[in-house]
Amino acid sequence: MKFLLTLGVCSLLASSAHADGSRAINQDDAVRSTADAAKPAPFDILAAHVHRDGTSIIFHMTTSGVAGEDRPASTGTLGGAPVWSYVWPTSLDPSTVGFEGKTGILALAATSHPDFDDTPLYDEDGDGDMANDSAGWHSHWVVLTPNEACGPGALSVRDIAEGETPKLPATWPGLPIFIDSPGFTPMFDGPEISIAAAFANPDEIAGASFDGVTAALKVNADVHAPLLCVTDVFDVASGDLSLPGKIK
């Protein structure tokens, strides 16, 4: 019941962000990007923005197409499975949401991946099966780190090596990577995607930096470290991942 109430509040906040016309593209302090017809329209970022709304932090992004319209096709296996994502990298320390501190770049992401379910605590589609919700868009906190094993200059979700016992959020889904499944519902409204993330102490978020990224990731074909690599960056709002935005 508590989880459902939280989702309801988050959904209402995200919907209200759209209803009053405050899309990311309308914010004076948004991180903006020029439209590019060569990029897939649902992932072509026009603006990314993060701001406080009461006890929640609203992460939102405006694209040149219909956000969330495109999803990856199933491969039928976990190894090599594709993951498409809308991502807000931040300057927040990973300990802010329960990870081991000083371990990489903390980012909030909305992802879709039809070949595995990494939200075992929640039944997003409400069909009574908690293990079949993988294709729908859902949220994650992730910790990103440079990983040459994924390619020159590439990033991956930080792996947890065998025998390591780092601090992890209570809603960690059990995968051997720094990932959390907090249950925040991504909301879509035409070109806009938004996620309302609840924080126990939102004051500590103020002043943090952010950016906006759309990207594809892939599970290692052998399902071992590096487990989840960033394989294709569709767009970066700032152009250089400099995190120029400021949360107010």
Coordinates of N, CA and C in Angstrom, one line a residue:
M1 N 0.8 -1.2 0.0 CA 0.0 0.0 0.0 C 0.9 1.3 0.0
K2 N 1.9 1.2 0.8 CA 2.8 2.4 0.9 C 3.5 2.6 -0.5
F3 N 3.9 1.5 -1.1 CA 4.5 1.7 -2.5 C 3.5 2.3 -3.5
L4 N 2.3 1.8 -3.5 CA 1.3 2.3 -4.4 C 1.0 3.7 -4.1
L5 N 1.0 4.1 -2.8 CA 0.7 5.5 -2.5 C 1.9 6.4 -3.0
T6 N 3.1 5.9 -2.9 CA 4.3 6.7 -3.3 C 4.2 6.8 -4.8
L7 N 3.9 5.8 -5.6 CA 3.7 5.8 -7.0 C 2.7 6.8 -7.4
G8 N 1.6 6.8 -6.7 CA 0.5 7.8 -7.0 C 0.9 9.2 -6.8
V9 N 1.6 9.5 -5.8 CA 2.1 10.9 -5.5 C 3.0 11.3 -6.6
C10 N 4.0 10.4 -6.9 CA 5.0 10.7 -7.9 C 4.4 10.9 -9.3
S11 N 3.4 10.1 -9.6 CA 2.7 10.2 -10.9 C 1.9 11.5 -11.0
L12 N 1.3 11.9 -9.9 CA 0.6 13.2 -9.8 C 1.5 14.4 -10.0
L13 N 2.7 14.3 -9.3 CA 3.6 15.4 -9.4 C 4.1 15.5 -10.9
A14 N 4.4 14.3 -11.5 CA 5.0 14.4 -12.8 C 3.9 14.9 -13.8
S15 N 2.7 14.5 -13.6 CA 1.6 14.9 -14.5 C 1.4 16.4 -14.4
S16 N 1.4 16.9 -13.1 CA 1.2 18.4 -12.9 C 2.3 19.2 -13.6
A17 N 3.5 18.6 -13.6 CA 4.7 19.3 -14.2 C 4.4 19.5 -15.7
H18 N 3.6 18.6 -16.4 CA 3.3 18.7 -17.7 C 2.0 19.7 -17.9
A19 N 1.1 19.5 -17.0 CA -0.2 20.2 -17.1 C 0.0 21.7 -17.1
D20 N 0.9 22.2 -16.3 CA 1.1 23.7 -16.2 C 2.1 24.2 -17.2
G21 N 2.4 23.4 -18.2 CA 3.3 23.9 -19.3 C 4.7 24.0 -18.9
S22 N 5.1 23.4 -17.8 CA 6.5 23.6 -17.4 C 7.4 22.4 -17.9
R23 N 7.4 22.2 -19.2 CA 8.2 21.2 -19.8 C 9.7 21.6 -19.7
A24 N 10.6 20.7 -19.8 CA 12.0 21.0 -19.7 C 12.4 22.1 -20.7
I25 N 11.8 22.1 -21.9 CA 12.2 23.1 -22.9 C 11.7 24.5 -22.6
N26 N 10.8 24.6 -21.6 CA 10.3 25.9 -21.2 C 11.1 26.5 -20.1
Q27 N 12.0 25.8 -19.5 CA 12.8 26.3 -18.4 C 14.0 27.1 -18.8
D28 N 14.1 28.3 -18.2 CA 15.2 29.2 -18.6 C 16.6 28.6 -18.3
D29 N 16.6 27.8 -17.2 CA 17.9 27.2 -16.8 C 18.1 25.8 -17.3
A30 N 17.3 25.3 -18.3 CA 17.5 24.0 -18.8 C 18.8 23.8 -19.6
V31 N 19.3 22.6 -19.6 CA 20.4 22.3 -20.5 C 19.8 22.0 -21.9
R32 N 20.2 22.9 -22.9 CA 19.5 22.8 -24.2 C 20.4 22.1 -25.2
S33 N 19.8 21.5 -26.2 CA 20.5 20.9 -27.3 C 19.7 21.2 -28.6
T34 N 20.4 21.4 -29.7 CA 19.8 21.7 -31.0 C 19.3 20.4 -31.6
A35 N 18.1 20.5 -32.2 CA 17.5 19.3 -32.9 C 18.4 18.8 -34.0
D36 N 18.5 17.5 -34.1 CA 19.3 16.9 -35.1 C 18.5 15.8 -35.8
A37 N 18.2 16.0 -37.0 CA 17.4 15.1 -37.8 C 18.1 13.7 -38.0
A38 N 19.4 13.7 -37.8 CA 20.1 12.5 -38.0 C 20.0 11.5 -36.8
K39 N 19.5 12.0 -35.7 CA 19.3 11.2 -34.5 C 17.9 10.7 -34.4
P40 N 17.7 9.5 -33.8 CA 16.3 9.0 -33.7 C 15.5 10.1 -32.8
A41 N 14.4 10.5 -33.4 CA 13.6 11.6 -32.8 C 13.2 11.4 -31.4
P42 N 12.8 10.2 -31.0 CA 12.4 10.0 -29.6 C 13.5 10.1 -28.6
F43 N 14.8 10.1 -29.1 CA 16.0 10.2 -28.3 C 16.8 11.4 -28.6
D44 N 16.3 12.3 -29.4 CA 17.0 13.6 -29.8 C 16.6 14.6 -28.8
I45 N 17.5 14.9 -27.9 CA 17.2 15.8 -26.7 C 17.2 17.3 -27.2
L46 N 16.1 18.0 -26.8 CA 16.0 19.4 -27.0 C 16.3 20.1 -25.7
A47 N 16.0 19.5 -24.5 CA 16.3 20.2 -23.2 C 16.2 19.1 -22.1
A48 N 17.0 19.3 -21.1 CA 17.0 18.5 -19.9 C 17.0 19.4 -18.7
H49 N 16.2 19.0 -17.7 CA 16.0 19.9 -16.5 C 15.8 19.1 -15.3
V50 N 16.2 19.5 -14.2 CA 15.9 18.9 -12.9 C 15.6 20.0 -11.9
H51 N 14.5 19.9 -11.1 CA 14.2 20.9 -10.1 C 13.5 20.3 -9.0
R52 N 13.4 21.0 -7.9 CA 12.8 20.6 -6.7 C 11.3 20.9 -6.7
D53 N 10.4 20.0 -6.3 CA 9.0 20.3 -6.1 C 8.6 19.7 -4.8
G54 N 8.6 20.5 -3.8 CA 8.2 20.0 -2.4 C 9.3 19.0 -2.0
T55 N 8.9 17.8 -1.6 CA 9.9 16.8 -1.2 C 10.4 15.9 -2.3
S56 N 10.0 16.2 -3.5 CA 10.4 15.4 -4.7 C 11.3 16.2 -5.6
I57 N 12.2 15.5 -6.3 CA 13.0 16.2 -7.3 C 12.5 15.7 -8.7
I58 N 12.1 16.6 -9.5 CA 11.5 16.3 -10.9 C 12.7 16.3 -11.9
F59 N 12.9 15.1 -12.5 CA 13.8 15.0 -13.6 C 13.0 14.9 -14.9
H60 N 13.2 15.8 -15.8 CA 12.5 15.8 -17.0 C 13.3 16.2 -18.2
M61 N 12.8 15.8 -19.4 CA 13.6 15.9 -20.6 C 12.6 16.1 -21.8
T62 N 12.9 17.0 -22.7 CA 12.1 17.2 -23.9 C 12.8 16.7 -25.1
T63 N 12.2 15.9 -25.9 CA 12.8 15.4 -27.1 C 12.1 16.0 -28.4
S64 N 12.7 15.8 -29.5 CA 12.1 16.3 -30.8 C 11.1 15.4 -31.3
G65 N 11.0 14.2 -30.8 CA 9.9 13.2 -31.2 C 9.1 12.9 -30.0
V66 N 8.4 11.7 -30.1 CA 7.5 11.3 -29.0 C 8.4 10.4 -28.1
A67 N 8.6 11.0 -26.9 CA 9.5 10.3 -25.9 C 8.9 9.0 -25.5
G68 N 9.7 7.9 -25.5 CA 9.3 6.6 -25.1 C 8.6 5.8 -26.1
E69 N 8.4 6.4 -27.3 CA 7.7 5.7 -28.4 C 8.5 4.5 -28.9
D70 N 9.8 4.6 -29.0 CA 10.6 3.5 -29.5 C 11.2 2.7 -28.3
R71 N 11.1 1.3 -28.5 CA 11.7 0.5 -27.5 C 12.6 -0.6 -28.2
P72 N 13.6 -1.2 -27.5 CA 14.4 -2.2 -28.2 C 13.6 -3.5 -28.5
A73 N 14.0 -4.2 -29.5 CA 13.4 -5.4 -29.8 C 14.0 -6.5 -29.0
S74 N 13.3 -7.5 -28.6 CA 13.8 -8.6 -27.8 C 14.7 -9.5 -28.6
T75 N 15.8 -10.0 -27.9 CA 16.7 -10.9 -28.5 C 16.4 -12.3 -28.0
G76 N 15.6 -12.4 -27.0 CA 15.3 -13.7 -26.5 C 16.2 -14.3 -25.4
T77 N 17.3 -13.6 -25.2 CA 18.3 -14.1 -24.2 C 18.8 -12.9 -23.4
L78 N 19.3 -13.2 -22.2 CA 19.9 -12.2 -21.3 C 21.3 -11.7 -21.9
G79 N 22.1 -12.7 -22.3 CA 23.4 -12.3 -22.9 C 23.2 -11.5 -24.2
G80 N 23.8 -10.3 -24.2 CA 23.6 -9.5 -25.4 C 22.3 -8.7 -25.4
A81 N 21.5 -8.8 -24.4 CA 20.2 -8.1 -24.3 C 20.4 -6.5 -24.4
P82 N 19.6 -5.9 -25.3 CA 19.7 -4.4 -25.4 C 18.9 -3.7 -24.3
V83 N 19.4 -2.5 -23.9 CA 18.7 -1.6 -23.0 C 18.7 -0.2 -23.5
W84 N 17.6 0.4 -23.7 CA 17.5 1.8 -24.2 C 17.1 2.7 -23.0
S85 N 17.7 3.9 -23.0 CA 17.5 4.7 -21.7 C 17.5 6.2 -22.0
Y86 N 16.8 6.8 -21.1 CA 16.9 8.3 -20.9 C 17.6 8.5 -19.5
V87 N 18.6 9.2 -19.5 CA 19.5 9.3 -18.3 C 19.8 10.7 -17.9
W88 N 19.8 11.0 -16.6 CA 20.2 12.2 -16.0 C 21.4 12.0 -15.1
P89 N 22.6 12.1 -15.7 CA 23.8 12.0 -14.8 C 23.9 13.2 -13.9
T90 N 24.4 13.0 -12.7 CA 24.4 14.1 -11.7 C 25.8 14.1 -11.0
S91 N 26.0 15.2 -10.2 CA 27.2 15.3 -9.4 C 27.0 14.8 -8.0
L92 N 25.8 14.3 -7.7 CA 25.5 13.8 -6.4 C 26.4 12.5 -6.1
D93 N 26.8 12.4 -4.8 CA 27.6 11.3 -4.5 C 26.6 10.1 -4.4
P94 N 27.1 8.9 -4.9 CA 26.2 7.7 -4.8 C 25.6 7.4 -3.4
S95 N 26.3 7.8 -2.4 CA 25.8 7.6 -1.0 C 24.4 8.3 -0.8
T96 N 24.1 9.3 -1.6 CA 22.9 10.1 -1.4 C 21.7 9.2 -1.5
V97 N 21.7 8.1 -2.3 CA 20.6 7.2 -2.5 C 20.9 5.8 -1.9
G98 N 22.0 5.7 -1.2 CA 22.3 4.4 -0.5 C 23.4 3.5 -1.0
F99 N 24.1 4.0 -2.1 CA 25.2 3.2 -2.5 C 26.5 3.5 -1.7
E100 N 27.5 2.7 -1.9 CA 28.8 3.0 -1.3 C 29.2 4.4 -1.9
G101 N 29.8 5.2 -1.1 CA 30.1 6.6 -1.5 C 31.4 6.6 -2.4
K102 N 31.5 7.7 -3.2 CA 32.7 7.9 -4.0 C 33.0 6.8 -4.9
T103 N 32.0 6.2 -5.6 CA 32.2 5.0 -6.4 C 31.9 5.3 -7.9
G104 N 31.5 6.5 -8.3 CA 31.3 6.8 -9.7 C 30.2 7.9 -9.8
I105 N 29.7 8.0 -11.0 CA 28.7 9.0 -11.4 C 27.3 8.5 -11.1
L106 N 26.6 9.2 -10.1 CA 25.2 8.8 -9.8 C 24.3 9.3 -10.9
A107 N 23.4 8.5 -11.5 CA 22.5 8.9 -12.5 C 21.1 8.3 -12.3
L108 N 20.1 9.0 -12.6 CA 18.8 8.5 -12.6 C 18.5 8.1 -14.1
A109 N 17.8 7.0 -14.3 CA 17.6 6.5 -15.7 C 16.2 5.9 -15.8
A110 N 15.6 6.1 -17.0 CA 14.4 5.4 -17.3 C 14.8 4.4 -18.4
T111 N 14.5 3.2 -18.2 CA 15.0 2.2 -19.2 C 13.9 1.2 -19.7
S112 N 14.1 0.6 -20.8 CA 13.3 -0.4 -21.4 C 14.2 -1.5 -21.9
H113 N 13.9 -2.8 -21.5 CA 14.7 -3.9 -22.0 C 13.8 -5.1 -21.9
P114 N 13.3 -5.7 -23.0 CA 12.3 -6.8 -23.0 C 12.8 -8.1 -22.6
D115 N 14.2 -8.3 -22.4 CA 14.7 -9.7 -22.2 C 15.0 -10.0 -20.7
F116 N 14.8 -9.1 -19.8 CA 15.0 -9.4 -18.4 C 14.2 -8.4 -17.5
D117 N 13.8 -8.8 -16.3 CA 13.1 -8.0 -15.4 C 14.0 -7.7 -14.2
D118 N 14.4 -6.4 -14.0 CA 15.2 -6.0 -12.9 C 14.5 -5.2 -11.9
T119 N 13.2 -5.4 -11.8 CA 12.4 -4.7 -10.8 C 11.6 -5.8 -10.0
P120 N 12.3 -6.7 -9.3 CA 11.6 -7.8 -8.7 C 10.6 -7.5 -7.6
L121 N 10.7 -6.3 -7.1 CA 9.8 -5.9 -6.0 C 8.4 -5.4 -6.4
Y122 N 8.3 -5.1 -7.7 CA 7.1 -4.4 -8.2 C 6.5 -5.1 -9.4
D123 N 5.2 -4.9 -9.5 CA 4.4 -5.4 -10.6 C 3.9 -4.2 -11.4
E124 N 4.8 -3.7 -12.3 CA 4.4 -2.5 -13.0 C 3.2 -2.5 -13.9
D125 N 2.9 -3.7 -14.5 CA 1.8 -3.8 -15.4 C 0.5 -4.3 -14.7
G126 N 0.6 -4.6 -13.4 CA -0.5 -4.9 -12.6 C -1.2 -6.2 -13.0
D127 N -0.5 -7.2 -13.6 CA -1.1 -8.4 -14.0 C -0.9 -9.6 -13.0
G128 N -0.3 -9.2 -11.9 CA -0.1 -10.2 -10.8 C 1.2 -11.0 -10.9
D129 N 1.9 -10.8 -12.0 CA 3.2 -11.4 -12.2 C 4.3 -10.4 -12.0
M130 N 5.1 -10.5 -11.0 CA 6.2 -9.5 -10.7 C 7.4 -9.7 -11.5
A131 N 7.5 -10.7 -12.4 CA 8.7 -11.0 -13.1 C 8.5 -10.9 -14.7
N132 N 7.5 -10.1 -15.1 CA 7.4 -10.0 -16.6 C 7.2 -8.5 -17.0
D133 N 7.8 -7.6 -16.3 CA 7.5 -6.2 -16.5 C 8.7 -5.5 -17.3
S134 N 9.6 -6.3 -17.9 CA 10.8 -5.7 -18.4 C 10.7 -4.8 -19.6
A135 N 9.7 -5.0 -20.4 CA 9.6 -4.2 -21.7 C 9.2 -2.8 -21.4
G136 N 8.4 -2.6 -20.3 CA 7.9 -1.3 -20.1 C 8.9 -0.4 -19.5
W137 N 8.7 1.0 -19.6 CA 9.7 1.9 -19.1 C 9.6 1.9 -17.6
H138 N 10.8 1.9 -16.9 CA 10.8 1.9 -15.5 C 12.1 2.6 -15.0
S139 N 12.2 2.9 -13.8 CA 13.3 3.8 -13.3 C 14.4 3.0 -12.6
H140 N 15.6 3.5 -12.6 CA 16.8 3.0 -11.9 C 17.7 4.2 -11.5
W141 N 18.2 4.0 -10.3 CA 19.5 4.7 -10.0 C 20.6 3.8 -10.4
V142 N 21.6 4.4 -11.0 CA 22.8 3.6 -11.4 C 24.0 4.4 -11.1
V143 N 25.1 3.7 -10.9 CA 26.4 4.3 -10.7 C 27.3 4.0 -11.9
L144 N 27.7 5.0 -12.7 CA 28.4 4.8 -13.9 C 29.9 5.1 -13.7
T145 N 30.8 4.3 -14.3 CA 32.2 4.4 -14.2 C 32.9 4.2 -15.6
P146 N 34.0 4.9 -15.9 CA 34.7 4.6 -17.1 C 35.2 3.1 -17.1
N147 N 35.1 2.5 -18.3 CA 35.4 1.1 -18.3 C 35.9 0.8 -19.7
E148 N 37.2 0.7 -19.9 CA 37.8 0.4 -21.2 C 37.5 -0.9 -21.7
A149 N 37.0 -1.8 -20.9 CA 36.6 -3.2 -21.3 C 35.4 -3.1 -22.2
C150 N 34.7 -1.9 -22.1 CA 33.5 -1.7 -22.9 C 33.8 -1.0 -24.2
G151 N 35.0 -0.5 -24.3 CA 35.5 0.2 -25.5 C 36.2 1.5 -25.1
P152 N 37.0 2.0 -26.0 CA 37.7 3.3 -25.7 C 36.8 4.4 -25.2
G153 N 37.1 4.9 -24.0 CA 36.3 6.0 -23.5 C 34.9 5.7 -23.0
A154 N 34.5 4.4 -23.0 CA 33.1 4.0 -22.7 C 32.9 4.0 -21.2
L155 N 31.6 4.0 -20.9 CA 31.2 3.9 -19.5 C 30.4 2.5 -19.3
S156 N 30.4 2.1 -18.1 CA 29.5 0.9 -17.7 C 28.9 1.2 -16.4
V157 N 27.8 0.4 -16.1 CA 27.3 0.4 -14.7 C 28.3 -0.3 -13.9
R158 N 28.7 0.3 -12.8 CA 29.8 -0.3 -11.9 C 29.5 -1.7 -11.5
D159 N 30.4 -2.6 -11.7 CA 30.2 -4.0 -11.4 C 30.5 -4.2 -9.9
I160 N 30.0 -5.3 -9.3 CA 30.3 -5.7 -8.0 C 31.1 -7.0 -8.1
A161 N 32.4 -6.9 -7.8 CA 33.2 -8.1 -7.9 C 32.8 -9.2 -6.9
E162 N 33.1 -10.4 -7.2 CA 32.8 -11.5 -6.3 C 33.6 -11.3 -5.0
G163 N 32.9 -11.4 -3.9 CA 33.5 -11.2 -2.6 C 33.4 -9.7 -2.1
E164 N 33.0 -8.8 -2.9 CA 32.8 -7.4 -2.5 C 31.4 -7.3 -1.8
T165 N 31.4 -6.4 -0.8 CA 30.1 -6.2 -0.1 C 29.9 -4.7 0.1
P166 N 29.7 -4.0 -1.0 CA 29.5 -2.5 -0.9 C 28.1 -2.2 -0.3
K167 N 28.0 -1.0 0.2 CA 26.7 -0.5 0.6 C 25.8 -0.4 -0.6
L168 N 24.5 -0.8 -0.5 CA 23.6 -0.8 -1.6 C 22.2 -0.4 -1.1
P169 N 21.4 0.2 -1.9 CA 20.1 0.7 -1.5 C 19.2 -0.5 -1.1
A170 N 18.2 -0.3 -0.3 CA 17.3 -1.4 0.2 C 16.5 -2.0 -1.0
T171 N 16.4 -1.3 -2.1 CA 15.6 -1.8 -3.2 C 16.6 -2.2 -4.4
W172 N 17.8 -2.5 -4.0 CA 18.8 -3.1 -5.0 C 18.1 -4.4 -5.5
P173 N 18.1 -4.7 -6.8 CA 17.4 -5.9 -7.3 C 18.2 -7.2 -7.3
G174 N 19.4 -7.2 -6.8 CA 20.2 -8.4 -6.6 C 21.1 -8.7 -7.7
L175 N 21.3 -7.8 -8.7 CA 22.2 -8.0 -9.8 C 23.6 -7.5 -9.3
P176 N 24.7 -8.1 -9.9 CA 26.0 -7.8 -9.4 C 26.6 -6.5 -10.0
I177 N 25.8 -5.5 -9.9 CA 26.1 -4.1 -10.4 C 25.5 -3.1 -9.5
F178 N 26.0 -1.9 -9.6 CA 25.5 -0.8 -8.8 C 24.2 -0.2 -9.4
I179 N 23.1 -0.9 -9.1 CA 21.8 -0.5 -9.7 C 20.8 -0.6 -8.6
D180 N 19.8 0.4 -8.6 CA 18.7 0.4 -7.7 C 17.4 0.5 -8.5
S181 N 16.4 -0.2 -8.0 CA 15.1 -0.1 -8.6 C 14.1 0.5 -7.6
P182 N 14.0 1.9 -7.6 CA 13.3 2.6 -6.6 C 11.8 2.6 -6.8
G183 N 11.3 2.2 -7.9 CA 9.9 2.2 -8.2 C 9.3 3.6 -8.6
F184 N 10.1 4.6 -8.9 CA 9.5 5.8 -9.5 C 9.0 5.6 -10.9
T185 N 7.8 6.0 -11.2 CA 7.2 5.8 -12.5 C 7.5 6.8 -13.5
P186 N 8.2 6.5 -14.6 CA 8.4 7.5 -15.7 C 7.1 7.8 -16.3
M187 N 6.9 9.1 -16.5 CA 5.7 9.6 -17.1 C 6.0 10.2 -18.5
F188 N 5.1 9.9 -19.5 CA 5.3 10.4 -20.9 C 4.2 11.3 -21.3
D189 N 4.5 12.4 -22.0 CA 3.5 13.3 -22.5 C 4.0 13.9 -23.8
G190 N 3.7 13.2 -24.9 CA 4.3 13.7 -26.2 C 5.8 13.7 -26.2
P191 N 6.4 14.8 -26.3 CA 7.9 14.9 -26.4 C 8.5 14.9 -25.0
E192 N 7.7 14.8 -24.0 CA 8.3 14.9 -22.6 C 8.3 13.6 -21.8
I193 N 9.4 13.4 -21.2 CA 9.5 12.3 -20.2 C 9.9 13.0 -18.8
S194 N 9.3 12.5 -17.8 CA 9.6 13.0 -16.4 C 9.5 11.9 -15.4
I195 N 10.4 12.0 -14.4 CA 10.3 11.1 -13.2 C 10.4 12.0 -12.0
A196 N 9.5 11.7 -11.1 CA 9.5 12.4 -9.8 C 10.1 11.5 -8.8
A197 N 11.3 11.9 -8.3 CA 12.1 11.1 -7.3 C 12.0 11.6 -5.9
A198 N 11.5 10.8 -5.0 CA 11.4 11.2 -3.6 C 12.7 11.1 -2.9
F199 N 12.9 12.1 -2.0 CA 14.1 12.1 -1.2 C 13.7 12.5 0.3
A200 N 14.3 11.8 1.2 CA 14.1 12.0 2.6 C 14.5 13.4 3.0
N201 N 15.6 13.9 2.4 CA 16.1 15.3 2.7 C 16.4 15.9 1.4
P202 N 15.4 16.5 0.7 CA 15.7 17.1 -0.6 C 16.6 18.4 -0.5
D203 N 16.8 18.9 0.7 CA 17.7 20.1 0.8 C 19.1 19.8 0.4
E204 N 19.5 18.5 0.6 CA 20.9 18.1 0.3 C 21.1 18.0 -1.2
I205 N 20.0 18.0 -2.0 CA 20.1 17.9 -3.5 C 20.4 19.2 -4.1
A206 N 19.9 20.3 -3.5 CA 20.1 21.7 -4.1 C 21.5 22.0 -4.4
G207 N 21.8 22.5 -5.6 CA 23.1 22.9 -5.9 C 23.9 21.9 -6.7
A208 N 23.3 20.7 -6.7 CA 24.0 19.6 -7.5 C 23.9 19.9 -9.0
S209 N 24.8 19.3 -9.8 CA 24.9 19.5 -11.2 C 24.2 18.4 -11.9
F210 N 23.8 18.6 -13.1 CA 23.1 17.5 -13.9 C 23.3 17.7 -15.4
D211 N 23.0 16.7 -16.2 CA 23.0 16.7 -17.6 C 21.9 15.8 -18.1
G212 N 21.7 15.7 -19.4 CA 20.8 14.8 -20.0 C 21.4 13.9 -21.1
V213 N 21.1 12.6 -21.1 CA 21.7 11.7 -22.0 C 20.6 10.7 -22.5
T214 N 20.7 10.4 -23.7 CA 19.9 9.2 -24.2 C 20.9 8.2 -24.8
A215 N 20.7 7.0 -24.4 CA 21.8 6.0 -24.8 C 21.2 4.6 -24.9
A216 N 22.0 3.7 -25.5 CA 21.8 2.3 -25.5 C 22.9 1.6 -24.7
L217 N 22.5 0.6 -24.0 CA 23.4 -0.3 -23.2 C 23.2 -1.7 -23.7
K218 N 24.1 -2.6 -23.3 CA 24.0 -4.0 -23.7 C 24.6 -4.8 -22.6
V219 N 23.9 -5.9 -22.3 CA 24.4 -6.9 -21.3 C 25.5 -7.7 -22.0
N220 N 26.6 -7.9 -21.3 CA 27.7 -8.7 -21.8 C 27.2 -10.1 -22.3
A221 N 27.6 -10.4 -23.5 CA 27.2 -11.7 -24.1 C 27.4 -12.9 -23.3
D222 N 28.5 -12.8 -22.4 CA 28.8 -13.9 -21.5 C 28.3 -13.7 -20.2
V223 N 27.5 -12.7 -20.0 CA 26.8 -12.4 -18.7 C 27.8 -12.3 -17.5
H224 N 29.0 -11.7 -17.7 CA 29.9 -11.5 -16.7 C 30.5 -10.1 -16.8
A225 N 31.3 -9.6 -15.8 CA 31.8 -8.3 -15.8 C 32.7 -8.0 -17.0
P226 N 32.6 -6.8 -17.6 CA 31.6 -5.8 -17.3 C 30.2 -6.2 -17.8
L227 N 29.3 -6.2 -16.8 CA 27.9 -6.8 -17.1 C 27.1 -5.9 -18.0
L228 N 27.1 -4.6 -17.8 CA 26.2 -3.7 -18.5 C 27.0 -2.5 -19.0
C229 N 27.3 -2.5 -20.3 CA 28.1 -1.4 -21.0 C 27.2 -0.4 -21.7
V230 N 27.6 0.8 -21.7 CA 27.1 1.8 -22.6 C 27.7 1.6 -24.0
T231 N 26.8 1.2 -25.0 CA 27.4 0.9 -26.3 C 27.1 1.9 -27.3
D232 N 26.1 2.8 -27.1 CA 25.8 3.8 -28.1 C 25.1 5.0 -27.4
V233 N 25.7 6.2 -27.6 CA 25.1 7.4 -27.1 C 24.3 8.1 -28.2
F234 N 23.0 8.2 -28.0 CA 22.2 8.9 -29.0 C 22.4 10.4 -29.0
D235 N 22.4 10.9 -27.8 CA 22.5 12.4 -27.6 C 22.9 12.7 -26.2
V236 N 23.6 13.9 -26.1 CA 24.0 14.4 -24.8 C 23.6 15.9 -24.8
A237 N 22.7 16.3 -23.8 CA 22.2 17.6 -23.9 C 23.3 18.7 -23.9
S238 N 24.3 18.5 -23.1 CA 25.4 19.5 -23.1 C 26.3 19.4 -24.2
G239 N 26.3 18.2 -24.9 CA 27.3 18.0 -25.9 C 28.6 17.3 -25.5
D240 N 28.9 17.5 -24.2 CA 30.2 17.0 -23.7 C 30.1 16.4 -22.3
L241 N 28.9 16.1 -21.8 CA 28.7 15.5 -20.5 C 29.4 16.4 -19.4
S242 N 29.3 17.7 -19.5 CA 30.0 18.6 -18.5 C 29.1 18.9 -17.3
L243 N 27.8 18.4 -17.3 CA 26.9 18.6 -16.2 C 26.7 20.1 -15.9
P244 N 26.3 20.9 -16.9 CA 26.2 22.3 -16.7 C 25.0 22.8 -15.9
G245 N 23.9 21.9 -15.8 CA 22.7 22.3 -15.1 C 22.9 22.3 -13.6
K246 N 22.1 23.1 -12.9 CA 22.1 23.2 -11.5 C 20.7 22.9 -10.9
I247 N 20.6 22.1 -9.9 CA 19.3 21.8 -9.3 C 19.0 22.9 -8.3
K248 N 17.9 23.5 -8.4 CA 17.5 24.7 -7.5 C 16.4 24.3 -6.6

